[in-house]
JSON list of C-alpha atoms in Angstrom, two decimals:
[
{"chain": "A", "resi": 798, "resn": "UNK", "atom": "CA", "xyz": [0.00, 0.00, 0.00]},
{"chain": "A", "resi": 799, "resn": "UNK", "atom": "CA", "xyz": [1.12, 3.47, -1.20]},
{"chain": "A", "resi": 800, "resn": "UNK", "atom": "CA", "xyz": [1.38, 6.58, 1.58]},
{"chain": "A", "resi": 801, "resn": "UNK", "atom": "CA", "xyz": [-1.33, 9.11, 0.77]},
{"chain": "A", "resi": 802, "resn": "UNK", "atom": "CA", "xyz": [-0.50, 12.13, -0.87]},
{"chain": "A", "resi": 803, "resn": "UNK", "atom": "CA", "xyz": [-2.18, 14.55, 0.90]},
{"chain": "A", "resi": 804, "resn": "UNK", "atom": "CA", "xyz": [-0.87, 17.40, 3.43]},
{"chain": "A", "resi": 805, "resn": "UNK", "atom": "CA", "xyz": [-3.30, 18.49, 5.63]},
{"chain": "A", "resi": 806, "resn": "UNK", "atom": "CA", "xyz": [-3.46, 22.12, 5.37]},
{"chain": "A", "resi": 807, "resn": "UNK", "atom": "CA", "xyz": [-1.90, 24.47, 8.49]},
{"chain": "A", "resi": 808, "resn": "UNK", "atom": "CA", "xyz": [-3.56, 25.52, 11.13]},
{"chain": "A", "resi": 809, "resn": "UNK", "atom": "CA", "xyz": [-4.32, 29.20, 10.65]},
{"chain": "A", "resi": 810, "resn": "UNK", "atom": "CA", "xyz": [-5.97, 30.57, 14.20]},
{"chain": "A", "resi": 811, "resn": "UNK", "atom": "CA", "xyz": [-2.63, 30.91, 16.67]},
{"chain": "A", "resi": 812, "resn": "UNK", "atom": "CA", "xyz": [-4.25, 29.23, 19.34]},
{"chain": "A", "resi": 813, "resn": "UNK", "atom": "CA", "xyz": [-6.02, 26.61, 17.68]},
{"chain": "A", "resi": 814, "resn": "UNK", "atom": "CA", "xyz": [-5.47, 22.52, 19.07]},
{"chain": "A", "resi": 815, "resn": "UNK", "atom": "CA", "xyz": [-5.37, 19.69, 16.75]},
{"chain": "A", "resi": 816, "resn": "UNK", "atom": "CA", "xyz": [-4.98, 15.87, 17.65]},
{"chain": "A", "resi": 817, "resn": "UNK", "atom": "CA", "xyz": [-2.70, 13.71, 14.90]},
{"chain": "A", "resi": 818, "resn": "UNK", "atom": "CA", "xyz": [-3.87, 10.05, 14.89]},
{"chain": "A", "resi": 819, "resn": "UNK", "atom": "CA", "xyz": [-1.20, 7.17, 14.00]},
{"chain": "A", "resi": 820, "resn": "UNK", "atom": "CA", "xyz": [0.32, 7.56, 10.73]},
{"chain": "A", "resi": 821, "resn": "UNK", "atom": "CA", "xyz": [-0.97, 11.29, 10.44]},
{"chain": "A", "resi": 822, "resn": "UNK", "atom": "CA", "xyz": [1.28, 14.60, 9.96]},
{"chain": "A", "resi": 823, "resn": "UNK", "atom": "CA", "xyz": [0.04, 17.91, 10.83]},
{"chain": "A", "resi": 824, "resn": "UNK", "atom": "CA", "xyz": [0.44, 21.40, 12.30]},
{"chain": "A", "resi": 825, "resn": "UNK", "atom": "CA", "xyz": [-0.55, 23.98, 14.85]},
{"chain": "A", "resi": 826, "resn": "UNK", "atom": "CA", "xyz": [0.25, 28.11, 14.87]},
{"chain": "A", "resi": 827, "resn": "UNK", "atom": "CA", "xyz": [2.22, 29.30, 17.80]},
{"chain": "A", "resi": 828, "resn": "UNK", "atom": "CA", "xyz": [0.57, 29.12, 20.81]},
{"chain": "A", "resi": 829, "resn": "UNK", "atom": "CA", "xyz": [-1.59, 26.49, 19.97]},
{"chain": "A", "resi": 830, "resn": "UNK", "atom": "CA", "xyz": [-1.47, 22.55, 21.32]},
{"chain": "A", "resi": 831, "resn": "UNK", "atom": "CA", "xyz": [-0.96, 18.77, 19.57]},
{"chain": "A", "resi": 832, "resn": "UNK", "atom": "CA", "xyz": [-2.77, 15.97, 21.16]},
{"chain": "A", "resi": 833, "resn": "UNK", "atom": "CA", "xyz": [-1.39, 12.68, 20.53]},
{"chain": "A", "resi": 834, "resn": "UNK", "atom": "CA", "xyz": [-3.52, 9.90, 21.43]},
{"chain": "A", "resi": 835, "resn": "UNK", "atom": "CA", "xyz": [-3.10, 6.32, 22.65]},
{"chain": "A", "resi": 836, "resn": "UNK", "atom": "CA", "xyz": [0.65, 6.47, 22.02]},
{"chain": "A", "resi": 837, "resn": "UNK", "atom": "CA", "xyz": [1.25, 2.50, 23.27]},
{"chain": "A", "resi": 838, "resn": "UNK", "atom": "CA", "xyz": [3.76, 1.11, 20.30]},
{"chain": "A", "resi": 839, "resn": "UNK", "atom": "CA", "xyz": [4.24, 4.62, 18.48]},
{"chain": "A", "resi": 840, "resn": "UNK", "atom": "CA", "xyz": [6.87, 7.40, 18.63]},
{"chain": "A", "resi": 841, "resn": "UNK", "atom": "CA", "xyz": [5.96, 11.10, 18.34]},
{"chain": "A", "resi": 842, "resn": "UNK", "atom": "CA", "xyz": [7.78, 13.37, 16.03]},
{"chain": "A", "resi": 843, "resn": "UNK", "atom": "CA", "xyz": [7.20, 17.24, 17.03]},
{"chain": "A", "resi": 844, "resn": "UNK", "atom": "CA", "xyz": [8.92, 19.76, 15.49]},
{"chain": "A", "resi": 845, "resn": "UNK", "atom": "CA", "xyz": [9.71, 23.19, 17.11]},
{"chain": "A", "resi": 846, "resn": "UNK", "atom": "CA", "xyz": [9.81, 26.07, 14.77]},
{"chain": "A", "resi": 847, "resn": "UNK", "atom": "CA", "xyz": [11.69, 29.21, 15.33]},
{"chain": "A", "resi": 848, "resn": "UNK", "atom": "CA", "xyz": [8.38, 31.16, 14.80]},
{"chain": "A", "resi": 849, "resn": "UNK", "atom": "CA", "xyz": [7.04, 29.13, 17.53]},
{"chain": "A", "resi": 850, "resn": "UNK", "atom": "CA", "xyz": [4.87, 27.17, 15.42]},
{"chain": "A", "resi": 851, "resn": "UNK", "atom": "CA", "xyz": [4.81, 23.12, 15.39]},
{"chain": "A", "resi": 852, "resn": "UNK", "atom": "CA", "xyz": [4.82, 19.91, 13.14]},
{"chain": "A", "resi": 853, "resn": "UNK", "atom": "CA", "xyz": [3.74, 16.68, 14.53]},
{"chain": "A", "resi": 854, "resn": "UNK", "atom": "CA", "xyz": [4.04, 13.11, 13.54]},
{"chain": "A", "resi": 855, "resn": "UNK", "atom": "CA", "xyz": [2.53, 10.41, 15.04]},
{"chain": "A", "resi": 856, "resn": "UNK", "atom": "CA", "xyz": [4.80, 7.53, 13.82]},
{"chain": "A", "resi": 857, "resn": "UNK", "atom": "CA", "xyz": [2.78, 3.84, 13.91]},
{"chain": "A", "resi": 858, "resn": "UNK", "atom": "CA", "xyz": [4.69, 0.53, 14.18]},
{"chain": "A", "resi": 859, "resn": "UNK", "atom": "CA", "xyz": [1.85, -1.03, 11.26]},
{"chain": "A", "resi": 860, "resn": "UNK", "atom": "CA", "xyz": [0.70, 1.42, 8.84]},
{"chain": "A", "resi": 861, "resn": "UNK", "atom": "CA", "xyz": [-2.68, 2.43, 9.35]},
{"chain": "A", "resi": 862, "resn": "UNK", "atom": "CA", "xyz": [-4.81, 2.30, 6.26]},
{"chain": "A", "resi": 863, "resn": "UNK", "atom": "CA", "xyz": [-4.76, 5.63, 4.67]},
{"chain": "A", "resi": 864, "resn": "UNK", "atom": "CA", "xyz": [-2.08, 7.59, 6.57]},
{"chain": "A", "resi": 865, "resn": "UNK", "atom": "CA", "xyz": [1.85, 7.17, 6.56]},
{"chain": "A", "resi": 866, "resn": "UNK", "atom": "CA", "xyz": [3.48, 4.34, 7.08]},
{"chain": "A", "resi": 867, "resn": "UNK", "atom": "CA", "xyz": [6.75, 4.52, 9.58]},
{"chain": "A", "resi": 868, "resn": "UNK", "atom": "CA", "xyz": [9.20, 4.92, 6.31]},
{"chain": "A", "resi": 869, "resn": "UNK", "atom": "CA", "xyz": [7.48, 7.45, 4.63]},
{"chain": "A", "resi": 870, "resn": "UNK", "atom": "CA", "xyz": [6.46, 9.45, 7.83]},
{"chain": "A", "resi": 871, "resn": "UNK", "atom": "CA", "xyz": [9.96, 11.83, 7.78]},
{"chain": "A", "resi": 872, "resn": "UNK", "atom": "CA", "xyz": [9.80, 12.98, 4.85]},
{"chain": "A", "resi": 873, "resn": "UNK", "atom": "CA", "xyz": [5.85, 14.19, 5.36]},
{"chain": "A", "resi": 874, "resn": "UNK", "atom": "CA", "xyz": [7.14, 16.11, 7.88]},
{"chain": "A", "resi": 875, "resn": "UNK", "atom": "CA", "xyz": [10.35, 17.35, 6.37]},
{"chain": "A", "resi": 876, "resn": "UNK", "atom": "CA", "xyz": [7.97, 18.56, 3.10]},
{"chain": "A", "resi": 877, "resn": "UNK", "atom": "CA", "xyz": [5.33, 19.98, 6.01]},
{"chain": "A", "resi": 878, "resn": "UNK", "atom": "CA", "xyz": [8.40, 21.97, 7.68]},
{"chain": "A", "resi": 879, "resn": "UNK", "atom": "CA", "xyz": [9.66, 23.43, 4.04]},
{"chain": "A", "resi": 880, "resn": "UNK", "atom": "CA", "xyz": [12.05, 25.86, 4.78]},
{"chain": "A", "resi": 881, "resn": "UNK", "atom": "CA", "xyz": [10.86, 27.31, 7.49]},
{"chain": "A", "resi": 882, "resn": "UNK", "atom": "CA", "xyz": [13.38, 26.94, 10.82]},
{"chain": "A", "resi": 883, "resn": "UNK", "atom": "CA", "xyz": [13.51, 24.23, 13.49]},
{"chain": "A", "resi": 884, "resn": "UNK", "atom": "CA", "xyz": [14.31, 25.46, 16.90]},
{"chain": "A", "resi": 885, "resn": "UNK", "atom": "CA", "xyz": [13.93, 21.39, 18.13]},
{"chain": "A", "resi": 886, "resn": "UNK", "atom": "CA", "xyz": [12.85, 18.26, 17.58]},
{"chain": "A", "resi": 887, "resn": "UNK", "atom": "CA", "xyz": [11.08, 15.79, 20.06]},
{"chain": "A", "resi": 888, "resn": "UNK", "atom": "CA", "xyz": [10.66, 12.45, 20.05]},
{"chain": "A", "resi": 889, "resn": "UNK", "atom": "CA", "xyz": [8.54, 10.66, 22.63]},
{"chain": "A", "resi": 890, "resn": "UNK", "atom": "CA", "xyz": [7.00, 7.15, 22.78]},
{"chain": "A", "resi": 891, "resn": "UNK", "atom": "CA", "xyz": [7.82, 3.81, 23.27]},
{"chain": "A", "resi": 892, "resn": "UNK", "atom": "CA", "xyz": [11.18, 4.13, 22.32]},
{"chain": "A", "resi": 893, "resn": "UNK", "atom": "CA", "xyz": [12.58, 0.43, 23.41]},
{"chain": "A", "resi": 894, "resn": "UNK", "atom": "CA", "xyz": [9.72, -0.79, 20.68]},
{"chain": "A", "resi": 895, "resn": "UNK", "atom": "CA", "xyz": [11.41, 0.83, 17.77]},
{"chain": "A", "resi": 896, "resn": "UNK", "atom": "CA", "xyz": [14.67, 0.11, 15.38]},
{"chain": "A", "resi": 897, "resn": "UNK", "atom": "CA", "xyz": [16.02, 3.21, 14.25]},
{"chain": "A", "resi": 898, "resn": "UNK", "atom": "CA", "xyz": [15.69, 1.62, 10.72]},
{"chain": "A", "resi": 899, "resn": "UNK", "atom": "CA", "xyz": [11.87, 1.36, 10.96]},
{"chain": "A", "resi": 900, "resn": "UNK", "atom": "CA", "xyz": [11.99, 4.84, 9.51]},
{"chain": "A", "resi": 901, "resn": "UNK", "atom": "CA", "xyz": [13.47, 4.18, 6.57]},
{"chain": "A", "resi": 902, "resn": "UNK", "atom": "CA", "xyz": [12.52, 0.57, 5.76]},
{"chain": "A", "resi": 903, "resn": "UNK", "atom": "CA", "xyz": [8.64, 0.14, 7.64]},
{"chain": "A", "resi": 904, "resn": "UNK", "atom": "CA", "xyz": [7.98, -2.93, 9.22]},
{"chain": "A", "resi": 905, "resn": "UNK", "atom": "CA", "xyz": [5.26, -3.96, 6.45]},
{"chain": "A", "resi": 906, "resn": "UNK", "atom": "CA", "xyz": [7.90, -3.83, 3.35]},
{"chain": "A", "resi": 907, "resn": "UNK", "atom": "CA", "xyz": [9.85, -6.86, 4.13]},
{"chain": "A", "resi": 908, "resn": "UNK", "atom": "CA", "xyz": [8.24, -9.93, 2.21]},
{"chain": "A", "resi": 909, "resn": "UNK", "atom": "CA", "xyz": [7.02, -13.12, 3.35]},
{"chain": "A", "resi": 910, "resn": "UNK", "atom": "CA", "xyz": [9.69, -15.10, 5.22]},
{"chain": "A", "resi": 911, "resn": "UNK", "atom": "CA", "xyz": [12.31, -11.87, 5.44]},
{"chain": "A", "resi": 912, "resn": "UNK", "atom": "CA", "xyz": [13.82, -11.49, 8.64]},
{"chain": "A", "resi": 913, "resn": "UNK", "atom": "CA", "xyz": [12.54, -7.98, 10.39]},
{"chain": "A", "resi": 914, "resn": "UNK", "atom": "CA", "xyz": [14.60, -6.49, 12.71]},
{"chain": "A", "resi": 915, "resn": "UNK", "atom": "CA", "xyz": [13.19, -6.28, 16.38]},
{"chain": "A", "resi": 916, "resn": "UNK", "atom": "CA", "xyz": [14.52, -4.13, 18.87]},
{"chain": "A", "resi": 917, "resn": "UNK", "atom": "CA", "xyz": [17.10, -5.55, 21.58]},
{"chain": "A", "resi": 918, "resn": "UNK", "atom": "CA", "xyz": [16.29, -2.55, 23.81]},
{"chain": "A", "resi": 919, "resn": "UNK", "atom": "CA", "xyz": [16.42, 0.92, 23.82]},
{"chain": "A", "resi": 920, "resn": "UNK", "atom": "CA", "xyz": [18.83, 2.98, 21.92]},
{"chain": "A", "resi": 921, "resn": "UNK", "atom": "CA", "xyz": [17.31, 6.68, 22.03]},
{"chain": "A", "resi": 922, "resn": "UNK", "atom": "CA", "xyz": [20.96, 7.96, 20.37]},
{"chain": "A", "resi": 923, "resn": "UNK", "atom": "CA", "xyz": [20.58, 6.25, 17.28]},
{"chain": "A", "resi": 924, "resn": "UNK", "atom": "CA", "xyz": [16.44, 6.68, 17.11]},
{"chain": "A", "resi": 925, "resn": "UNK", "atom": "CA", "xyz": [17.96, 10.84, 17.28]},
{"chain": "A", "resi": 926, "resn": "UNK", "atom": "CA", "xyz": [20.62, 10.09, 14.73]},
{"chain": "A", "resi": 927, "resn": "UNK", "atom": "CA", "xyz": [17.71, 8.54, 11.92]},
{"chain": "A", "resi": 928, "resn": "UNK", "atom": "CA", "xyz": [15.49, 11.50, 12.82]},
{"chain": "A", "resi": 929, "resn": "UNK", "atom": "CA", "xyz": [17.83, 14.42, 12.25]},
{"chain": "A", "resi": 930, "resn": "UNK", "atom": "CA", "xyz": [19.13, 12.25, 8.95]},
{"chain": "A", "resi": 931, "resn": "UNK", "atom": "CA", "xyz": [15.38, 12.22, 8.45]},
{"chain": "A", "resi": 932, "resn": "UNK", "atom": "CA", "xyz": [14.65, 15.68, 8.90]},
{"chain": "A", "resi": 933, "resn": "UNK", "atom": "CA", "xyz": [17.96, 16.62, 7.79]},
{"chain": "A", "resi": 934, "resn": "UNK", "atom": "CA", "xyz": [18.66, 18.63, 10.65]},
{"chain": "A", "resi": 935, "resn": "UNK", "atom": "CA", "xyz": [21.84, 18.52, 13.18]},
{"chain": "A", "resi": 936, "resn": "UNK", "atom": "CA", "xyz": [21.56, 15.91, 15.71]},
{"chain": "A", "resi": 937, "resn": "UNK", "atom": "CA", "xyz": [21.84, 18.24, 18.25]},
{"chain": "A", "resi": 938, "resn": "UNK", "atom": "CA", "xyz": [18.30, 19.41, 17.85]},
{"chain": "A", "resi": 939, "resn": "UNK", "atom": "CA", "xyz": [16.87, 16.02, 18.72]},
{"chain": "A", "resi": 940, "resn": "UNK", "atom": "CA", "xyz": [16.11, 14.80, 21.73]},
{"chain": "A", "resi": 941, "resn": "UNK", "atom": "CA", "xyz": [14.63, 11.45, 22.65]},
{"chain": "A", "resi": 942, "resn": "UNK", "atom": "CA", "xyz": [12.10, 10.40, 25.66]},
{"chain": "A", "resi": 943, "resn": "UNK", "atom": "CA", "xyz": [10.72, 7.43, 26.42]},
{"chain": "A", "resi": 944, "resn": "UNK", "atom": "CA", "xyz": [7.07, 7.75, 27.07]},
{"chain": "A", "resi": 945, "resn": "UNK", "atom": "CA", "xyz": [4.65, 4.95, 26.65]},
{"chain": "A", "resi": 946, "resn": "UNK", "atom": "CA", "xyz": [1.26, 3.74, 27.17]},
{"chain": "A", "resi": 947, "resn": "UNK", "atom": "CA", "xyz": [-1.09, 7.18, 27.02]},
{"chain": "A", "resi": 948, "resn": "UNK", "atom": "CA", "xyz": [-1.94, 10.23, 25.28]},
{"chain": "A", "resi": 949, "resn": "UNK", "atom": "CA", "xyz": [0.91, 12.94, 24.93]},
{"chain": "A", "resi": 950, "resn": "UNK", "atom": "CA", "xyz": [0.04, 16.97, 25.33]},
{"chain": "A", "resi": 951, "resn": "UNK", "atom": "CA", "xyz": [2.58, 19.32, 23.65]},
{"chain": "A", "resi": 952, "resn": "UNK", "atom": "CA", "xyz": [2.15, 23.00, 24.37]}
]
């Protein structure tokens, strides 16, 4: 199955809230607040911009039918970012759950009978490293918390 094409468009009121579901991208206007839900086996990708503004991933394990699949998910944010500037980058979820290569090879692409890689535990420094290679932005800009099992607030 093919990612979608589709960008959501920005959020234009400065305070305005908007929830991103697994395998969805999306953004809020400075001030305003992303609601991730039910993060159990995901990882959260929010982007800080300079202008206060953010971009939000909500990075799924399985691709949800219809929305982004784990490889694919970066680059929907990197396109939703455009050149405007990143300030940070935070990644939060059930980080012992995920191989830093999920994000460029999803789970769901390797055929019947190929060996998937499973995580052996954590490793939040090289889940940063694929993210800023992702995003294309220095690794110092990432950081990486592990937060599982319930909805995530970002103000």
């Amino acid at each position: 199955m093919t990612s979608p094409t589709r960008i959501s468009e920005p959020v234009t009121p400065a305070t305005a809230n908007v929830r991103i579901t697994e395998g969805q991208v999306s953004e809020v206007g400075p001030g305003g607040t992303i609601l991730y839900p039910s993060v159990t086996s995901c990882l959260t990708v929010t982007v800080r911009l300079q202008d206060g503004g953010k971009v939000g991933a909500h990075a799924s394990l399985f691709q949800v039918p219809g929305e982004y699949r784990s490889d694919r998910i970066l680059a929907a944010v990197k396109q939703r970012t455009g050149t405007r500037g990143v300030r940070a980058v935070e990644v939060r979820g059930a980080v012992g759950a995920w191989v830093p290569s999920y994000f460029t090879r999803a789970i769901e692409s390797y055929a019947e009978g190929e060996q998937v890689p499973v995580p052996t535990g954590p490793d939040p420094k090289a889940l940063a490293r694929a993210v800023a290679d992702g995003l294309g932005e220095p690794r110092g800009k990432v950081t990486v918390e592990d937060l599982p099992d319930g909805d995530q607030t970002v103000d």
